[in-house]
mmCIF file of C-alpha atoms in Angstrom:
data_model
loop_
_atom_site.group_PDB
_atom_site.id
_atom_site.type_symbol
_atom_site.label_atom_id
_atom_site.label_comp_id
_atom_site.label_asym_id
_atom_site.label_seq_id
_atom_site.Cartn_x
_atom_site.Cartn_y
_atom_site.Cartn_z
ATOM 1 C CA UNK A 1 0.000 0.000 0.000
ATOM 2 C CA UNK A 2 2.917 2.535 0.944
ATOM 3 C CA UNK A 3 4.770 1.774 -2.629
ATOM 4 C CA UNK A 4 1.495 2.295 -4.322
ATOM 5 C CA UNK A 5 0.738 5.669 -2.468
ATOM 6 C CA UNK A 6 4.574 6.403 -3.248
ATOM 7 C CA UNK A 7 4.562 5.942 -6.722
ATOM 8 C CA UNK A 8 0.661 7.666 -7.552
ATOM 9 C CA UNK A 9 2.373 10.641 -5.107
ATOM 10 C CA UNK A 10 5.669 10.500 -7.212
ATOM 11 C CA UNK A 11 3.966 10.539 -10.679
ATOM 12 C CA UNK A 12 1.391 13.035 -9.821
ATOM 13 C CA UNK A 13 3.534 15.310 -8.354
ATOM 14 C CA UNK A 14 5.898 15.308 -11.849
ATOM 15 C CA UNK A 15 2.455 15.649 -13.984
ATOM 16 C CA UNK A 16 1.617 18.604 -12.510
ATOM 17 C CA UNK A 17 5.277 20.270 -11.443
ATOM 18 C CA UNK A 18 7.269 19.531 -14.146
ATOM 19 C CA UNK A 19 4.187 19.497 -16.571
ATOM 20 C CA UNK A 20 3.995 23.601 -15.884
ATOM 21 C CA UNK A 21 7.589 23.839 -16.865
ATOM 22 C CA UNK A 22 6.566 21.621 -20.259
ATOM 23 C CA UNK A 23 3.564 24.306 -20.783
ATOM 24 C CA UNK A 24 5.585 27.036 -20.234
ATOM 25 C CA UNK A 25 8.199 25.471 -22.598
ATOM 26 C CA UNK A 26 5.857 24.692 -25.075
ATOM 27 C CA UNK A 27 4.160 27.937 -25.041
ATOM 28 C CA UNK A 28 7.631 29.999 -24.762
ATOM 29 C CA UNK A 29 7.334 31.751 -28.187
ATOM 30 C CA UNK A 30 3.458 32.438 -27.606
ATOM 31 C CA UNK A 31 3.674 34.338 -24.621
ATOM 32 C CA UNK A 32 7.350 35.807 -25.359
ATOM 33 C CA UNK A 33 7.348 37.086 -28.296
ATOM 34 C CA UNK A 34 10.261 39.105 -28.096
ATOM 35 C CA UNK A 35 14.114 37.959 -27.080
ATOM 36 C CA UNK A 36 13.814 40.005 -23.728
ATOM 37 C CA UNK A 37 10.108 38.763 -22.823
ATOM 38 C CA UNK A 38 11.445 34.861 -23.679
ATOM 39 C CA UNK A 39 14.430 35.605 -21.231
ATOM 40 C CA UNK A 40 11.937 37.091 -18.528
ATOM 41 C CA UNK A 41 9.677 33.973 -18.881
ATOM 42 C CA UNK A 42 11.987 31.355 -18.618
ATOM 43 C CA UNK A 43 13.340 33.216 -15.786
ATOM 44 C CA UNK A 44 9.966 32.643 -14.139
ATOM 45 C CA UNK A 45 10.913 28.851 -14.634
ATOM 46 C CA UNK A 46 14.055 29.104 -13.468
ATOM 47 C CA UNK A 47 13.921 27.762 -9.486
ATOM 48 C CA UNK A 48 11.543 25.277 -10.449
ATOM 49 C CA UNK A 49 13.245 23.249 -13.542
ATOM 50 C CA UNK A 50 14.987 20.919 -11.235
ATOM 51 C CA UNK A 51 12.570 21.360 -8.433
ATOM 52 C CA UNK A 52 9.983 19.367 -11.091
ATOM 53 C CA UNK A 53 11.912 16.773 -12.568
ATOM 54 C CA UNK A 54 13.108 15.310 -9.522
ATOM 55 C CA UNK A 55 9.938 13.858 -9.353
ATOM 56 C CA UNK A 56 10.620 11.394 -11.991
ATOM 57 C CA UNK A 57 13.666 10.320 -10.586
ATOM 58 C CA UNK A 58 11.714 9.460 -7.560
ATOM 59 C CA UNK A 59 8.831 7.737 -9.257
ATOM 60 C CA UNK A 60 11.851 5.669 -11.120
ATOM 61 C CA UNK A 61 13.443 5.276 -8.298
ATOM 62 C CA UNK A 62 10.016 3.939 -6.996
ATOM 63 C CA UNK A 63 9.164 2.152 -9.974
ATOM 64 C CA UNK A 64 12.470 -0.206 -10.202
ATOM 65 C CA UNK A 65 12.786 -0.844 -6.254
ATOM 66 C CA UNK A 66 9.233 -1.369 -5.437
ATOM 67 C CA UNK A 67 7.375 -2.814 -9.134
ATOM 68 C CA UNK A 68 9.603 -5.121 -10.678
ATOM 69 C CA UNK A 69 6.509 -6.851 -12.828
ATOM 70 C CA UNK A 70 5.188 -3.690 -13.918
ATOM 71 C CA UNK A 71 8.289 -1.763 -14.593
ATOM 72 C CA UNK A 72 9.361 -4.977 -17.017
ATOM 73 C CA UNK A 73 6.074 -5.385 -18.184
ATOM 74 C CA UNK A 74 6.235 -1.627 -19.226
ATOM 75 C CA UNK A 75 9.519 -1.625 -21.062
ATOM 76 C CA UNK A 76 8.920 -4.295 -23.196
ATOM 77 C CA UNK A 77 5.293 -2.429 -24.207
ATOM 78 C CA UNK A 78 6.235 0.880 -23.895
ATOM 79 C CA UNK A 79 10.125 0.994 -25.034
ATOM 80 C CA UNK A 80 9.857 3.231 -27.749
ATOM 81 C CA UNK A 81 7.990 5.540 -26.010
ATOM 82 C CA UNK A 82 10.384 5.447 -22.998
ATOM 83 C CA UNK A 83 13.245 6.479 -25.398
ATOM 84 C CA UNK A 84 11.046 9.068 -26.804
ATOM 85 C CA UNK A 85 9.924 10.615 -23.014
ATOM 86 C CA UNK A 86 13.990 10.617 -21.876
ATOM 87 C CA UNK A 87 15.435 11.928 -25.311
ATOM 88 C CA UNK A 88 12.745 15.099 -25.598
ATOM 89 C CA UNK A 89 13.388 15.840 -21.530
ATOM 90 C CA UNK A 90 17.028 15.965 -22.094
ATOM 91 C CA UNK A 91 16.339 18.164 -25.319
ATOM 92 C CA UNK A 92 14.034 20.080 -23.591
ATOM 93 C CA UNK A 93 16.786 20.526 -20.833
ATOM 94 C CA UNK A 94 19.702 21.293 -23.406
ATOM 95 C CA UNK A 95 17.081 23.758 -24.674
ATOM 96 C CA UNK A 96 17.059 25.907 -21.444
ATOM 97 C CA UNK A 97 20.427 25.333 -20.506
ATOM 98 C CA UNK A 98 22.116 26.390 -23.775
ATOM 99 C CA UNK A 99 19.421 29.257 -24.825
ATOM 100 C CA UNK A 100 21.332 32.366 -23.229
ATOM 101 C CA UNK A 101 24.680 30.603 -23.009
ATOM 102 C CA UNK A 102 25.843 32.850 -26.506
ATOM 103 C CA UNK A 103 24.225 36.191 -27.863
ATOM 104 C CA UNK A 104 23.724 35.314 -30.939
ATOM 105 C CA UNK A 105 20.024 35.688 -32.382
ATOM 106 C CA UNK A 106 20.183 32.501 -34.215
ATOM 107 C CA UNK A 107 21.623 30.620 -31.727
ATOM 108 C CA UNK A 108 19.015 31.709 -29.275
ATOM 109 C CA UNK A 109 15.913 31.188 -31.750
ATOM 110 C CA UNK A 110 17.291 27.695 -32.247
ATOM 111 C CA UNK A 111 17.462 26.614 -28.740
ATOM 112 C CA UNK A 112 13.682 28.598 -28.152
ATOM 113 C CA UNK A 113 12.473 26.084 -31.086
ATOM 114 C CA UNK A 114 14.314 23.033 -29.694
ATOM 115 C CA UNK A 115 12.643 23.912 -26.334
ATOM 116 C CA UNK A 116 8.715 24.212 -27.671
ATOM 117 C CA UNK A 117 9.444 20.861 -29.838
ATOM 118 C CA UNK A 118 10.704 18.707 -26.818
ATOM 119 C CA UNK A 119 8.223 20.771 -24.540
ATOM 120 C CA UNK A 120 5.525 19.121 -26.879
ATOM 121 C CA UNK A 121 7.035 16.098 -27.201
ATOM 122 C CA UNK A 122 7.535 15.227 -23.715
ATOM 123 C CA UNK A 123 3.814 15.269 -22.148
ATOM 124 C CA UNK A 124 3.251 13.780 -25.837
ATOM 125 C CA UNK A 125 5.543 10.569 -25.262
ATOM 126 C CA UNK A 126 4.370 10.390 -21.116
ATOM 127 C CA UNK A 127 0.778 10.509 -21.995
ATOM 128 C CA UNK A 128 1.271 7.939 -24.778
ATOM 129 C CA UNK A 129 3.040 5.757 -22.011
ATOM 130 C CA UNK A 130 0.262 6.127 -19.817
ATOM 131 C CA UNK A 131 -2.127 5.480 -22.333
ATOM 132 C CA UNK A 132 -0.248 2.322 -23.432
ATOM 133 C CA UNK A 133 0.173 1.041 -19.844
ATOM 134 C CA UNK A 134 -3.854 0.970 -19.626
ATOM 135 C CA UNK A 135 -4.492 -0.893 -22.449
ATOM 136 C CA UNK A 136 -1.817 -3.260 -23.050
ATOM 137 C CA UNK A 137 -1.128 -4.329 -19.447
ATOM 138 C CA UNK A 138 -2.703 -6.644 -19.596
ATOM 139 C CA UNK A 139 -3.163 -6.770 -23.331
ATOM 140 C CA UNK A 140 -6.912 -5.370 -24.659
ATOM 141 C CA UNK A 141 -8.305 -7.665 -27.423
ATOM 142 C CA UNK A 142 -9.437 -4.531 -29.289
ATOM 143 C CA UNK A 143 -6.973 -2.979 -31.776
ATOM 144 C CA UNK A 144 -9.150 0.024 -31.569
ATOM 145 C CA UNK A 145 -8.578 0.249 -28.396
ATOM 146 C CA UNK A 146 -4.754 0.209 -28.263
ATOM 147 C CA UNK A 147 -4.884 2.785 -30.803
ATOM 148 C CA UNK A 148 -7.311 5.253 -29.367
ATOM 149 C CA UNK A 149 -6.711 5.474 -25.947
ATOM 150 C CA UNK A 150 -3.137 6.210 -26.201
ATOM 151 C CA UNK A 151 -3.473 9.065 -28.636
ATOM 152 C CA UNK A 152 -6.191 10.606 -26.225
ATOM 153 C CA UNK A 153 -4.082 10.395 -23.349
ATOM 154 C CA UNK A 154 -1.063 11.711 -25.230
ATOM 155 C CA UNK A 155 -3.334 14.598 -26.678
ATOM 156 C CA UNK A 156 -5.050 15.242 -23.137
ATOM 157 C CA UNK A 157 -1.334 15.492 -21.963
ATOM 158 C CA UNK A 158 -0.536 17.831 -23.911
ATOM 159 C CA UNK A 159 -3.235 19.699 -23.488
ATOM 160 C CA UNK A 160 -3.462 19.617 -19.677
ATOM 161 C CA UNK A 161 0.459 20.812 -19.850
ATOM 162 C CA UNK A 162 -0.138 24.225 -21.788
ATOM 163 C CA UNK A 163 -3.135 24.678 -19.291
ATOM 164 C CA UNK A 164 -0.720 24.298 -16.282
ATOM 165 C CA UNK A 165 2.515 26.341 -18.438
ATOM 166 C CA UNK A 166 0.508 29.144 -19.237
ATOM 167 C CA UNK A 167 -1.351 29.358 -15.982
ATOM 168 C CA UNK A 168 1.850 29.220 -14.100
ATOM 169 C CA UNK A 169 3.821 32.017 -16.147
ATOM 170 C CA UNK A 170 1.003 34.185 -15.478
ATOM 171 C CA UNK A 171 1.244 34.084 -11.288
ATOM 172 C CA UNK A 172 4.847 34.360 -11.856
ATOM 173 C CA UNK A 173 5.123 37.594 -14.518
ATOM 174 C CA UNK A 174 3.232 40.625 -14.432
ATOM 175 C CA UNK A 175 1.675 43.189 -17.047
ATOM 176 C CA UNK A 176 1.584 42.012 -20.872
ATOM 177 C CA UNK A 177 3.328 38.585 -20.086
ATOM 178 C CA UNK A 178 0.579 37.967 -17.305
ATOM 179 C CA UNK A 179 -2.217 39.214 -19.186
ATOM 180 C CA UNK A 180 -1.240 37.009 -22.582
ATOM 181 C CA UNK A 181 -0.662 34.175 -20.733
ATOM 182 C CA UNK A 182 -3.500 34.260 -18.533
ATOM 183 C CA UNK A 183 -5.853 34.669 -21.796
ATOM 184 C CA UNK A 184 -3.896 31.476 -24.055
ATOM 185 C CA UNK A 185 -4.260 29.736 -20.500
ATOM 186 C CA UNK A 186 -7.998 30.332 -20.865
ATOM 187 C CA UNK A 187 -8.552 29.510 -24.428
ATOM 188 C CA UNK A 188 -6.806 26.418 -23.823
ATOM 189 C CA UNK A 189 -8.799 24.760 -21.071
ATOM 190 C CA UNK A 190 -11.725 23.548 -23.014
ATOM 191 C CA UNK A 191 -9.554 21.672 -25.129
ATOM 192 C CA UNK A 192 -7.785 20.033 -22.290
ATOM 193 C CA UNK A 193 -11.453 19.481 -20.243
ATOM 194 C CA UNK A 194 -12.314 18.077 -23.378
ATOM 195 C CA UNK A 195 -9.834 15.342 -24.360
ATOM 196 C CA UNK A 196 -9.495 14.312 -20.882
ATOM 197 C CA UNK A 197 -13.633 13.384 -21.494
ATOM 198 C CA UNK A 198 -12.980 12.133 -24.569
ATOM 199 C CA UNK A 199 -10.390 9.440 -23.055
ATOM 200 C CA UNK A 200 -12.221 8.587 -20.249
ATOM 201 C CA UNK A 201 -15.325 8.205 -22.376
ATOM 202 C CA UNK A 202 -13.331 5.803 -25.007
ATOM 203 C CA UNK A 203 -12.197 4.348 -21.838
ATOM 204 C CA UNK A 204 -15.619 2.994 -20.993
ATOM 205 C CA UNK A 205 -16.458 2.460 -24.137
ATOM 206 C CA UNK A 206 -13.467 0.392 -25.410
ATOM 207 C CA UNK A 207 -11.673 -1.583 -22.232
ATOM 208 C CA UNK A 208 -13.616 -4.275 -20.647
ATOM 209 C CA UNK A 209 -13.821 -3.786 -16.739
ATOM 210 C CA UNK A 210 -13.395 -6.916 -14.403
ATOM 211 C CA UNK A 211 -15.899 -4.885 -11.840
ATOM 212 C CA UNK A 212 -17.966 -1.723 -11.033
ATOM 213 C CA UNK A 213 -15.137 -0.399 -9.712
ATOM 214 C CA UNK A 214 -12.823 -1.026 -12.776
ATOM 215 C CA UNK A 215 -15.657 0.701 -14.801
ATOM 216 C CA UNK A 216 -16.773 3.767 -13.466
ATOM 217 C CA UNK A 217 -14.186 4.439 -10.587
ATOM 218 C CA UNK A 218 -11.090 5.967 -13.166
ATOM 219 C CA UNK A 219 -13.504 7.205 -15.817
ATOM 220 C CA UNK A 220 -15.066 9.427 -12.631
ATOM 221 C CA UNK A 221 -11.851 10.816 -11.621
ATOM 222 C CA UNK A 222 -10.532 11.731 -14.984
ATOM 223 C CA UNK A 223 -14.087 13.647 -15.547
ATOM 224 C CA UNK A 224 -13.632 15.450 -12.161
ATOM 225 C CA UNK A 225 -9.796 16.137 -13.392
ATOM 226 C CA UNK A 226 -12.048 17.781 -16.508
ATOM 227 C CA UNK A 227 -14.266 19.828 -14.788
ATOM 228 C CA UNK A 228 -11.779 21.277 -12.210
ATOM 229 C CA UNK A 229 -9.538 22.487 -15.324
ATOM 230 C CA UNK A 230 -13.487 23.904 -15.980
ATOM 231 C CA UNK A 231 -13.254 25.401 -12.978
ATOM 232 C CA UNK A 232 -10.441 27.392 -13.652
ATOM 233 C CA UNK A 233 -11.286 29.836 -16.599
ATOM 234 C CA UNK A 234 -13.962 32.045 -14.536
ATOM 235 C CA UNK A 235 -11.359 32.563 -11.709
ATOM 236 C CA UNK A 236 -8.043 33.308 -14.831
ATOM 237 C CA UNK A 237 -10.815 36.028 -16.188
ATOM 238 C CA UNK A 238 -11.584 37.820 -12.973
ATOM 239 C CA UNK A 239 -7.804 37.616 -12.221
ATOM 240 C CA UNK A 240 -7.510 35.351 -9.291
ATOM 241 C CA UNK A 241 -4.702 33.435 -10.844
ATOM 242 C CA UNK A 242 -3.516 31.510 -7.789
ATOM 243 C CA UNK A 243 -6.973 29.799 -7.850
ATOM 244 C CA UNK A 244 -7.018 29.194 -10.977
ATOM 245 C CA UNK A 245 -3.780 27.860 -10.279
ATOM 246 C CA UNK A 246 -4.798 25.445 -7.979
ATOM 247 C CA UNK A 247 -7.685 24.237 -10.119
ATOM 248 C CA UNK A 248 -5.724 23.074 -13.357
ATOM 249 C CA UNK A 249 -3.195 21.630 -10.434
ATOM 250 C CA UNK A 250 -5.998 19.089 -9.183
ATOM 251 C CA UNK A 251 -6.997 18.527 -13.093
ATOM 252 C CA UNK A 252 -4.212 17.797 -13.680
ATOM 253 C CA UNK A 253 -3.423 15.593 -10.903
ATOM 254 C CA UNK A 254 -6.441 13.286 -11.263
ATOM 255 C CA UNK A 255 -6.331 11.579 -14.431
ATOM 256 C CA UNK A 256 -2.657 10.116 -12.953
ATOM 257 C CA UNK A 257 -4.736 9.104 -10.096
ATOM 258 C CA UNK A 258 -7.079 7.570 -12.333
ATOM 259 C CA UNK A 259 -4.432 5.547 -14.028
ATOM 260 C CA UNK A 260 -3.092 4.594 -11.110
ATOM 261 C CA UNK A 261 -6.450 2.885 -9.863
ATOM 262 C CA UNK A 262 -7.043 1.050 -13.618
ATOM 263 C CA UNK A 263 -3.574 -0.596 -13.095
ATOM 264 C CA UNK A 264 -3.682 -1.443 -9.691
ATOM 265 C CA UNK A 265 -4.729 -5.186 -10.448
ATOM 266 C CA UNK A 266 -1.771 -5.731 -12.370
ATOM 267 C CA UNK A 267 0.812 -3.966 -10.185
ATOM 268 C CA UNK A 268 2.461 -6.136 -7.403
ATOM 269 C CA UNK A 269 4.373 -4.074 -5.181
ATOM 270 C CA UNK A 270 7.362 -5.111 -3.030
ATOM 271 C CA UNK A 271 7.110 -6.045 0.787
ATOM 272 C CA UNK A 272 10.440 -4.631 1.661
ATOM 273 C CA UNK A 273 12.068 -0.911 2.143
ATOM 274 C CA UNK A 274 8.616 0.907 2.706
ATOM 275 C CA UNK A 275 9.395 2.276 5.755
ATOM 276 C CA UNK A 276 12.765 3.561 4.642
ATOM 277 C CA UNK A 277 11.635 5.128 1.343
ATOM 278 C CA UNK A 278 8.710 6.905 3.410
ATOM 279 C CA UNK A 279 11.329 8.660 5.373
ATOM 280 C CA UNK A 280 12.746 10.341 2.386
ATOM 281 C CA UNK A 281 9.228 11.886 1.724
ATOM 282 C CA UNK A 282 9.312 14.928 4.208
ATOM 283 C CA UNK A 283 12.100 16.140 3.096
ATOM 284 C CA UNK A 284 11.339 16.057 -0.608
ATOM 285 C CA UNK A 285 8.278 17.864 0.383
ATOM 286 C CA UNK A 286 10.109 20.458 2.242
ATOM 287 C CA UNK A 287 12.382 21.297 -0.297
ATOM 288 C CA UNK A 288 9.247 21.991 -2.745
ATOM 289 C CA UNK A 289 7.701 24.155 -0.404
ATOM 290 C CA UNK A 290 10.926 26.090 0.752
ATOM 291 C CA UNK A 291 11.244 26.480 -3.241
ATOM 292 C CA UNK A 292 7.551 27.871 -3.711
ATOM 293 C CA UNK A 293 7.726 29.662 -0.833
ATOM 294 C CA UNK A 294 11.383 31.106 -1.476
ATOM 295 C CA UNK A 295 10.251 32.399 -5.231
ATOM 296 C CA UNK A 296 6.700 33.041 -5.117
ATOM 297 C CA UNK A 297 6.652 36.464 -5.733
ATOM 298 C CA UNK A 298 6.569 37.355 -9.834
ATOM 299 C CA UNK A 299 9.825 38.372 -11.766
ATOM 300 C CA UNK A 300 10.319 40.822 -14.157
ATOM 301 C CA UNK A 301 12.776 42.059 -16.619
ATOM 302 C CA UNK A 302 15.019 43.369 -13.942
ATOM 303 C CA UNK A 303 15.473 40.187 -11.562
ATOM 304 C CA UNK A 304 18.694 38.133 -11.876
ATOM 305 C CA UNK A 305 18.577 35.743 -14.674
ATOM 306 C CA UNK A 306 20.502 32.654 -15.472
ATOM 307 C CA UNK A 307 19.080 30.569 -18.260
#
């Protein structure tokens, strides 16, 4: 039970952390459009690159010490897309690390483009992998349905990602920046609301369920993932961002929680190392909130930059 609780924690905690830095990536050239408003945004990312990927280290970590079935059975289903998810993250990486490194305007507006390709790519290749795990673990005698609910859940990825990007770089900038990226955050939520529907409702309609539960338990939470991101566009037009903030943060938390639940029959977790690994937790969580805490307040073209 702990290793399952880890892991959901783990994975959810990368969807929605890192998935604001993939949105803002992704949406980099939208909101900045000029060399000094692209510098000023991913400054707003800054503190929290590293501060969202470790996350995925830990639900590796948890992954390989605590599933050894499903992190096997996963690999040999999902290699391609595992390839995909780790070469676009260290592109994506390479992307913000090398940007400012010369001054040169082509060598900056090739690292911006290399950064909103693997910025796409990523939540592309992870929702994909999702998608895969639910319908090939175990295997779905539907082709249809090994087709169709991975593309949704890479789509709804995608989707949910620019929701959280955008939303993000508008509590952490201020006049034009906030006010462009508060209004693409906006026009993007029905899209994301809607694809996350649309896989839950293929879902239904294309995976057998072994029980009640297995039917309308994951569909449920990946709806009320849907609505919250819903939720969200009143409170981004009246300006109360940080709500708005924490609405497309529990959308996009719940569809991982939803996955989570559909694969639970198939996952076997180890018995041993619980206790240790559940020590670690407190301090992981006390570094993100020193981090949030430490840079909450928006930046601006005159704050200390780095990437």
């Amino acid at each position: 039970m702990i290793w399952s609780l880890l892991l959901v924690g783990a994975l959810a905690g990368w969807a929605v952390l890192d998935g604001m830095n993939q949105g803002l990536g992704a949406t980099l050239r939208q909101v900045g459009r000029t060399p000094g408003e692209r510098r000023t945004v991913l400054t707003a990312l800054g503190p929290f690159l590293l501060a969202g990927e470790v996350w995925l280290v830990a639900a590796a970590g948890i992954l390989l010490a605590g599933f050894h079935d499903l992190e096997r059975d996963l690999l040999l289903v999902g290699y391609p897309l595992v390839i995909a998810l780790l070469v676009t993250w260290v592109l994506r990486d390479a992307g913000v690390w090398l940007r400012s490194r010369r001054p040169g305007v082509r060598w900056r507006a090739g690292w911006e483009r290399v950064i909103v390709a693997a910025s796409v790519g990523l939540p592309l290749s992870a929702g994909a992998l999702l998608g895969t795990a639910l319908v090939w673990l175990p295997p779905q005698p539907s082709l249809t349905a090994r087709v169709v609910v991975p593309v949704l859940t890479a789509l709804s990825a995608v989707a949910v990602t620019r929701v959280l990007g955008t939303t993000f770089v508008a509590t952490r900038t201020s006049g034009v920046l906030r006010e462009r990226a508060a209004r693409l955050a906006g026009r993007a939520l029905p899209w994301s609301a809607g694809l996350l529907a649309a896989s839950a409702i293929a879902y239904v309609v294309l995976v057998p369920a072994d029980g009640p539960v297995d039917a309308v338990l994951p569909p449920l939470v990946v709806l009320a993932g849907s609505g919250s991101a819903l939720v969200a566009r009143p409170a981004l037009a009246d300006g109360r961002l940080h709500r708005g903030l924490a609405a497309v943060v529990v959308g996009g938390a719940l569809p991982v929680v939803a996955v989570a639940i559909a694969l639970a029959p198939v996952a076997s977790p180890a018995s041993t190392l619980e206790l240790v690994l559940l020590g670690c937790v407190p301090v992981l969580l006390a570094a993100q909130a020193w981090v949030w805490w430490t840079f909450r307040h928006p930046v601006g073209p005159r704050d200390a930059v780095f990437y």
